[in-house]
Short mmCIF file of C-alpha atoms in Angstrom, two decimals:
data_model
loop_
_atom_site.label_atom_id
_atom_site.label_comp_id
_atom_site.label_asym_id
_atom_site.label_seq_id
_atom_site.Cartn_x
_atom_site.Cartn_y
_atom_site.Cartn_z
CA UNK A 3 -14.42 -14.43 19.81
CA UNK A 4 -15.88 -13.51 16.48
CA UNK A 5 -16.96 -15.88 13.17
CA UNK A 6 -13.87 -14.39 11.01
CA UNK A 7 -11.39 -15.03 13.84
CA UNK A 8 -12.18 -18.29 14.45
CA UNK A 9 -12.29 -19.33 10.71
CA UNK A 10 -8.85 -17.20 10.93
CA UNK A 11 -7.61 -19.49 13.57
CA UNK A 12 -9.06 -22.64 11.72
CA UNK A 13 -6.68 -21.98 8.91
CA UNK A 14 -3.75 -21.87 10.76
CA UNK A 15 -0.08 -22.79 8.69
CA UNK A 16 2.81 -22.49 11.25
CA UNK A 17 5.22 -23.18 8.88
CA UNK A 18 3.79 -19.68 6.70
CA UNK A 19 3.61 -18.07 9.98
CA UNK A 20 7.24 -18.70 10.72
CA UNK A 21 8.20 -17.54 6.94
CA UNK A 22 5.72 -14.27 7.16
CA UNK A 23 6.77 -12.93 10.44
CA UNK A 24 10.75 -12.35 8.68
CA UNK A 25 8.97 -10.75 5.63
CA UNK A 26 6.60 -8.77 8.13
CA UNK A 27 8.86 -7.38 10.84
CA UNK A 28 7.64 -4.41 11.01
CA UNK A 29 4.54 -5.62 12.99
CA UNK A 30 3.76 -5.88 16.89
CA UNK A 31 0.77 -7.63 16.03
CA UNK A 32 0.89 -11.52 16.78
CA UNK A 33 0.39 -13.71 13.86
CA UNK A 34 -1.74 -17.00 13.00
CA UNK A 35 -0.08 -17.83 9.86
CA UNK A 36 -2.66 -17.30 7.20
CA UNK A 37 -2.25 -16.94 3.82
CA UNK A 38 -3.88 -13.44 1.78
CA UNK A 39 -5.93 -15.64 -0.61
CA UNK A 40 -7.06 -17.54 2.64
CA UNK A 41 -7.80 -14.45 4.21
CA UNK A 42 -9.73 -13.12 1.12
CA UNK A 43 -11.81 -16.40 0.81
CA UNK A 44 -12.97 -15.84 4.80
CA UNK A 45 -13.84 -12.11 4.18
CA UNK A 46 -16.30 -13.33 0.57
CA UNK A 47 -18.02 -15.42 3.07
CA UNK A 48 -19.01 -12.54 5.34
CA UNK A 49 -22.56 -11.67 3.51
CA UNK A 50 -24.70 -9.95 5.82
CA UNK A 51 -24.11 -6.45 7.01
CA UNK A 52 -24.71 -7.03 10.68
CA UNK A 53 -21.89 -9.81 10.70
CA UNK A 54 -19.78 -7.65 8.36
CA UNK A 55 -19.98 -4.58 11.03
CA UNK A 56 -20.03 -6.57 14.01
CA UNK A 57 -16.29 -8.01 12.67
CA UNK A 58 -14.71 -4.26 12.58
CA UNK A 59 -15.88 -2.97 15.59
CA UNK A 60 -14.69 -6.07 17.40
CA UNK A 61 -11.30 -5.92 19.54
CA UNK A 62 -8.41 -7.18 17.35
CA UNK A 63 -5.60 -9.14 18.77
CA UNK A 64 -3.91 -11.21 15.75
CA UNK A 65 -2.52 -9.49 12.63
CA UNK A 66 -4.66 -11.74 10.20
CA UNK A 67 -7.98 -9.72 11.89
CA UNK A 68 -6.52 -6.41 11.06
CA UNK A 69 -5.62 -7.50 7.38
CA UNK A 70 -9.61 -8.51 7.15
CA UNK A 71 -10.36 -5.87 8.81
CA UNK A 72 -9.14 -3.54 6.20
CA UNK A 73 -10.36 -6.01 3.11
CA UNK A 74 -13.91 -6.36 4.31
CA UNK A 75 -13.66 -2.29 4.20
CA UNK A 76 -12.62 -2.87 0.76
CA UNK A 77 -16.39 -4.68 0.33
CA UNK A 78 -19.08 -3.36 2.18
CA UNK A 79 -20.60 -0.15 2.10
CA UNK A 80 -20.81 3.05 -0.33
CA UNK A 81 -18.13 5.75 -0.73
CA UNK A 82 -18.64 7.71 1.85
CA UNK A 83 -19.48 4.86 4.34
CA UNK A 84 -15.37 3.57 3.02
CA UNK A 85 -14.03 6.18 3.48
CA UNK A 86 -15.02 7.12 7.11
CA UNK A 87 -14.29 3.23 7.86
CA UNK A 88 -10.25 3.74 6.28
CA UNK A 89 -9.90 6.77 8.16
CA UNK A 90 -10.85 5.05 11.35
CA UNK A 91 -8.61 1.68 9.93
CA UNK A 92 -5.51 3.64 8.87
CA UNK A 93 -4.00 4.57 12.09
CA UNK A 94 -4.02 1.01 13.24
CA UNK A 95 -1.98 -0.12 10.81
CA UNK A 96 1.80 -1.12 11.90
CA UNK A 97 3.73 -2.92 8.92
CA UNK A 98 3.57 -2.31 5.40
CA UNK A 99 1.80 -5.32 4.33
CA UNK A 100 -1.59 -4.40 5.68
CA UNK A 101 -0.76 -1.37 4.58
CA UNK A 102 0.07 -2.56 0.51
CA UNK A 103 -2.30 -5.38 0.48
CA UNK A 104 -5.28 -2.78 1.78
CA UNK A 105 -4.47 0.46 -0.32
CA UNK A 106 -4.63 -2.14 -3.53
CA UNK A 107 -7.72 -3.32 -2.49
CA UNK A 108 -10.03 -0.13 -2.65
CA UNK A 109 -10.54 -0.52 -6.61
CA UNK A 110 -13.69 0.58 -5.96
CA UNK A 111 -12.80 3.88 -4.40
CA UNK A 112 -10.62 4.61 -7.73
CA UNK A 113 -14.21 4.88 -9.62
CA UNK A 114 -14.20 8.82 -8.54
CA UNK A 115 -10.50 9.68 -8.69
CA UNK A 116 -11.10 12.89 -7.99
CA UNK A 117 -12.25 12.49 -4.74
CA UNK A 118 -9.40 10.03 -4.08
CA UNK A 119 -6.73 12.15 -4.57
CA UNK A 120 -8.00 14.67 -2.08
CA UNK A 121 -8.25 12.16 0.32
CA UNK A 122 -4.69 11.18 -0.54
CA UNK A 123 -3.47 14.09 -0.04
CA UNK A 124 -4.91 14.30 3.64
CA UNK A 125 -3.12 11.52 3.87
CA UNK A 126 0.60 12.40 3.06
CA UNK A 127 0.20 15.28 5.45
CA UNK A 128 -0.23 12.19 8.34
CA UNK A 129 1.98 12.14 11.27
CA UNK A 130 1.67 7.93 10.75
CA UNK A 131 3.57 6.26 8.64
CA UNK A 132 1.49 3.78 7.10
CA UNK A 133 -1.52 5.90 6.37
CA UNK A 134 1.64 8.10 4.56
CA UNK A 135 2.82 5.00 2.87
CA UNK A 136 -0.68 3.96 2.05
CA UNK A 137 -1.39 6.96 -0.06
CA UNK A 138 1.45 6.71 -1.57
CA UNK A 139 0.51 3.41 -2.93
CA UNK A 140 -2.54 4.64 -3.89
CA UNK A 141 -0.75 6.61 -6.18
CA UNK A 142 1.20 4.45 -7.95
CA UNK A 143 -1.96 1.60 -8.04
CA UNK A 144 -4.36 4.23 -9.35
CA UNK A 145 -3.15 7.55 -10.78
CA UNK A 146 -0.86 6.34 -13.62
CA UNK A 147 -1.58 8.07 -15.91
CA UNK A 148 0.39 11.06 -17.95
CA UNK A 149 -2.14 13.42 -16.63
CA UNK A 150 -1.51 13.11 -13.39
CA UNK A 151 2.03 13.22 -14.01
CA UNK A 152 3.41 17.01 -12.62
CA UNK A 153 1.64 16.47 -9.54
CA UNK A 154 2.81 13.35 -8.61
CA UNK A 155 6.29 14.41 -9.30
CA UNK A 156 5.59 17.52 -7.34
CA UNK A 157 4.50 14.89 -4.45
CA UNK A 158 7.38 13.46 -5.09
CA UNK A 159 9.84 16.09 -4.82
CA UNK A 160 8.27 17.61 -1.53
CA UNK A 161 7.97 14.36 0.22
CA UNK A 162 11.11 14.62 2.77
CA UNK A 163 11.63 12.17 5.45
CA UNK A 164 14.20 9.79 7.17
CA UNK A 165 11.09 6.96 7.43
CA UNK A 166 12.38 3.95 5.52
CA UNK A 167 8.92 2.13 4.68
CA UNK A 168 7.73 6.12 3.27
CA UNK A 169 10.95 6.08 1.21
CA UNK A 170 10.64 2.89 0.79
CA UNK A 171 7.13 3.37 -1.38
CA UNK A 172 8.61 6.40 -2.76
CA UNK A 173 11.02 4.71 -4.59
CA UNK A 174 8.89 2.28 -5.64
CA UNK A 175 5.96 5.03 -6.81
CA UNK A 176 8.53 6.73 -8.85
CA UNK A 177 9.99 3.47 -10.47
CA UNK A 178 6.44 2.37 -11.48
CA UNK A 179 5.89 6.01 -13.01
CA UNK A 180 9.47 5.78 -14.90
CA UNK A 181 7.63 2.20 -16.46
CA UNK A 182 4.56 4.44 -17.46
CA UNK A 183 5.71 7.49 -18.45
CA UNK A 184 9.50 7.02 -18.79
CA UNK A 185 9.95 10.90 -20.68
CA UNK A 186 7.85 12.40 -17.76
CA UNK A 187 9.65 11.14 -15.01
CA UNK A 188 13.51 10.37 -15.94
CA UNK A 189 13.47 14.46 -15.83
CA UNK A 190 12.81 14.04 -11.81
CA UNK A 191 15.88 11.43 -12.05
CA UNK A 192 17.96 13.80 -13.97
CA UNK A 193 17.88 16.48 -11.50
CA UNK A 194 19.24 14.32 -8.47
CA UNK A 195 17.89 16.25 -6.17
CA UNK A 196 15.80 13.19 -4.78
CA UNK A 197 17.31 11.97 -1.55
CA UNK A 198 20.33 9.33 -2.13
CA UNK A 199 18.28 6.65 -0.89
CA UNK A 200 14.83 7.44 -2.72
CA UNK A 201 16.79 8.12 -6.31
CA UNK A 202 18.96 4.97 -5.93
CA UNK A 203 16.14 2.36 -4.63
CA UNK A 204 13.83 4.06 -7.78
CA UNK A 205 16.74 3.14 -10.30
CA UNK A 206 17.13 -0.16 -8.65
CA UNK A 207 13.74 -0.75 -8.68
CA UNK A 208 13.44 0.29 -12.43
CA UNK A 209 16.23 -1.48 -13.66
CA UNK A 210 14.66 -4.64 -12.17
CA UNK A 211 11.35 -4.26 -14.63
CA UNK A 212 11.00 -5.74 -18.03
CA UNK A 213 9.37 -3.37 -19.27
CA UNK A 214 11.71 -0.61 -19.63
CA UNK A 215 14.64 -1.27 -21.90
CA UNK A 216 18.02 -2.09 -21.54
CA UNK A 217 19.83 1.19 -23.37
CA UNK A 218 17.51 3.16 -20.91
CA UNK A 219 18.09 0.94 -17.98
CA UNK A 220 22.16 1.68 -18.42
CA UNK A 221 21.35 5.64 -19.29
CA UNK A 222 19.13 4.99 -15.10
CA UNK A 223 22.33 3.75 -13.61
CA UNK A 224 24.23 6.84 -14.62
CA UNK A 225 22.30 9.01 -12.56
CA UNK A 226 22.99 6.99 -9.23
CA UNK A 227 24.16 9.22 -6.00
#
């Protein structure tokens, strides 16, 4: 058993395992019951490359091992190596929590947005739900500037799927962009061309934000399908 796995097992919290099991209901991986800050701290203790890579090559059984694996990828290697490790890792993600946590943790890749965006376009074409969702979460995490509005509007408009976790991510993406660049993205809401779920969930999420004024919230509400 790898040292990281032993450390994860030593941090088990049974009550949290029960709680997280209800929140992350889409995983087939067995949970130990370790809180994310604890996992991050364990990952930080991996200082030697040999130790890091031995864990990445080890067979995993637990949800927390996969989360630690993804977080470790965000910490080690250069840009090219990180993308290679991600390409191997993304097909192993089977739940929204690992997907979103790792996507939000690869900040070093956002230093070269051109390359990251090129990879996102590839991920968005995947036939794997959580690879697609990973790309969407990267967009809302690292591409909120106005200069990307037209590209992201096109992505949201063109993506048609019945996959719940992709549609939830699309609604989340749109709600974030409405906060950041309301005048650009309200046009997409006004068009009422999005699937009902994405349109309505994006409006609901936007109306929950403290960063959108009440007048705009009321206006958004009029476009629910």
